[in-house]
PDB file of C-alpha atoms in Angstrom:
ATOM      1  CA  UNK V 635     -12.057 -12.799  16.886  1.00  0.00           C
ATOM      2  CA  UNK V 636     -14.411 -15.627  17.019  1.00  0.00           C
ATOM      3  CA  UNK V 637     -18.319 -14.491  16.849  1.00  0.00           C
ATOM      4  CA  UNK V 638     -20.092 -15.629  19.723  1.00  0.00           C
ATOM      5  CA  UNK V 639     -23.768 -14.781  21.830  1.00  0.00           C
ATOM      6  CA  UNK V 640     -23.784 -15.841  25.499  1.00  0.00           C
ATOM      7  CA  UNK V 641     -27.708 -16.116  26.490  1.00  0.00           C
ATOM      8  CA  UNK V 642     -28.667 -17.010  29.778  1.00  0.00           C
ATOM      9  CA  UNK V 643     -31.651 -19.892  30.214  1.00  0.00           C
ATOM     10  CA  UNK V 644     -33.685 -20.216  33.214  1.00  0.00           C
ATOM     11  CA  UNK V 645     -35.315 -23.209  32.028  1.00  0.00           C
ATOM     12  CA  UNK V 646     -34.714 -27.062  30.616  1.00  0.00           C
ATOM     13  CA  UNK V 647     -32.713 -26.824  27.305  1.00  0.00           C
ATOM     14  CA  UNK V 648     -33.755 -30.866  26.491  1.00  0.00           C
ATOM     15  CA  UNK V 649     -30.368 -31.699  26.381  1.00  0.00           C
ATOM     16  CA  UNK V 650     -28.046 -33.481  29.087  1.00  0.00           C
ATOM     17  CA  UNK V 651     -26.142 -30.593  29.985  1.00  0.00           C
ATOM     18  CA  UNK V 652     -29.407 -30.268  32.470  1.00  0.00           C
ATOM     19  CA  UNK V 653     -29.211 -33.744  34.074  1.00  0.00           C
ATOM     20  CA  UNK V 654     -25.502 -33.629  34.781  1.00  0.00           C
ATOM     21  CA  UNK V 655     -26.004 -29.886  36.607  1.00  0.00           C
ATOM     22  CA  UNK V 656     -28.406 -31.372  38.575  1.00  0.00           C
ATOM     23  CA  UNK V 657     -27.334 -34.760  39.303  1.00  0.00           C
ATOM     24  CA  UNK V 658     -26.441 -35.115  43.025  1.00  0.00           C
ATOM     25  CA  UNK V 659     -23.688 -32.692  44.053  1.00  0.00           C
ATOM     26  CA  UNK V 660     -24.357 -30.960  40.740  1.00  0.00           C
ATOM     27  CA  UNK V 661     -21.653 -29.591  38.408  1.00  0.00           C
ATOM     28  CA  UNK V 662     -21.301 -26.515  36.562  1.00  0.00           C
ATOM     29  CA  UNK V 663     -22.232 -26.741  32.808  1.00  0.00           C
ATOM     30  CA  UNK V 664     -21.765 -25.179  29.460  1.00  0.00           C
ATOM     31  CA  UNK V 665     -23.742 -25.453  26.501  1.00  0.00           C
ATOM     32  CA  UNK V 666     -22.572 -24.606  23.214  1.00  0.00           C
ATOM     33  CA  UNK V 667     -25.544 -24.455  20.448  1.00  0.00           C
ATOM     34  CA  UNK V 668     -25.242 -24.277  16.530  1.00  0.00           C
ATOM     35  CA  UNK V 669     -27.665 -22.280  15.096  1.00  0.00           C
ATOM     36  CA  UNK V 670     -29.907 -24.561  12.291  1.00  0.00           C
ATOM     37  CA  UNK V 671     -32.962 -24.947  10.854  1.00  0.00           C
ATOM     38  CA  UNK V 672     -35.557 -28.386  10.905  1.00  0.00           C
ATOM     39  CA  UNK V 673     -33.852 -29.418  13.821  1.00  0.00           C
ATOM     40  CA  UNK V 674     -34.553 -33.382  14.239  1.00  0.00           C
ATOM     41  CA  UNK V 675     -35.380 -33.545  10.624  1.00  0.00           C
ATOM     42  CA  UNK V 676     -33.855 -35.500   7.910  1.00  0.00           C
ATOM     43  CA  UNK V 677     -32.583 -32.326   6.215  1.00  0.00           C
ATOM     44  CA  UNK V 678     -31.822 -30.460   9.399  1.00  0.00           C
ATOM     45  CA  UNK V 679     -29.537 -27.509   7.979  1.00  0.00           C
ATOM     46  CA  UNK V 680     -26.528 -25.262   9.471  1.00  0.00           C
ATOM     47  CA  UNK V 681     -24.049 -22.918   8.140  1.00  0.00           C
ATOM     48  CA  UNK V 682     -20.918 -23.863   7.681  1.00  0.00           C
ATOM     49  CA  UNK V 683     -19.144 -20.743   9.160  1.00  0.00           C
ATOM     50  CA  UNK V 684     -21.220 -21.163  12.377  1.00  0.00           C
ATOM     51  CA  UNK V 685     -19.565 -24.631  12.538  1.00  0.00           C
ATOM     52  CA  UNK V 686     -16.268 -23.298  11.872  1.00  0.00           C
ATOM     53  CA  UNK V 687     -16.319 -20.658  14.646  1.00  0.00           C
ATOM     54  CA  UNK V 688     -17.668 -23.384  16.704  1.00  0.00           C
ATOM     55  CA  UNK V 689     -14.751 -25.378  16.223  1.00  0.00           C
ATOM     56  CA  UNK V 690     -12.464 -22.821  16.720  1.00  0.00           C
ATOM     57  CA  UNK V 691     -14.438 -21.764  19.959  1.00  0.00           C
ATOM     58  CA  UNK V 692     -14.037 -25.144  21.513  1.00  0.00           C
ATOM     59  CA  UNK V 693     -10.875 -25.596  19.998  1.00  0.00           C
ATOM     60  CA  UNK V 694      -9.886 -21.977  21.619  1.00  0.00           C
ATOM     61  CA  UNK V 695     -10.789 -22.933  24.998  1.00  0.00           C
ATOM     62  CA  UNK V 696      -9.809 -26.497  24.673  1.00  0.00           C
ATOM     63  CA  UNK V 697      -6.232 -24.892  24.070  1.00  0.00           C
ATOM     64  CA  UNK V 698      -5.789 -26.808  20.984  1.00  0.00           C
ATOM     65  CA  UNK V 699      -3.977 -25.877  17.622  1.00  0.00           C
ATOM     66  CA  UNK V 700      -7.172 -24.917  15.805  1.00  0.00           C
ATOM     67  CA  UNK V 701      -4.494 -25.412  12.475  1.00  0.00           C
ATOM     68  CA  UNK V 702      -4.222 -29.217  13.459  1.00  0.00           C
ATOM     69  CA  UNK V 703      -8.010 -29.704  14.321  1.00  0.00           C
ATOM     70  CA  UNK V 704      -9.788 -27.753  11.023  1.00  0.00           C
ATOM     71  CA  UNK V 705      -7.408 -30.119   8.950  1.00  0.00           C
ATOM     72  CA  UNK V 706      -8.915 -33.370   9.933  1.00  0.00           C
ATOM     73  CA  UNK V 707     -12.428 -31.803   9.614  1.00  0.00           C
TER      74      UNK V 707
END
């Protein structure tokens, strides 16, 4: 049970995931965001739990061993 929100956006998200879908033939794309706080700052903050989960999403997916990737984190 890994906590997760799925929101759709219509519109640029300033990150690559936009230039590869619409690069020539275009390609499906996924983004997967950490929630923080002063993002592009020098003391940009997250919680470590959402980073966890993140891990484990990716890992999940990925069909890792999320034992083998959390202990070389």
């Amino acid at each position: 049970n890994i906590p997760y929100q799925i929101e759709a956006i219509s519109r640029g998200t300033g990150t690559d995931a936009n230039v590869i879908q619409l690069s020539r033939a275009g390609a499906a794309t996924g983004l997967i965001s950490i929630p923080n706080r002063y993002m592009h700052s020098p003391c940009e903050m997250v919680d470590m739990r959402d980073v966890q989960h993140t891990i484990a999403l990716l890992a999940h997916f990925c069909g890792k061993n999320i034992g083998e990737i959390l202990k070389s984190y």
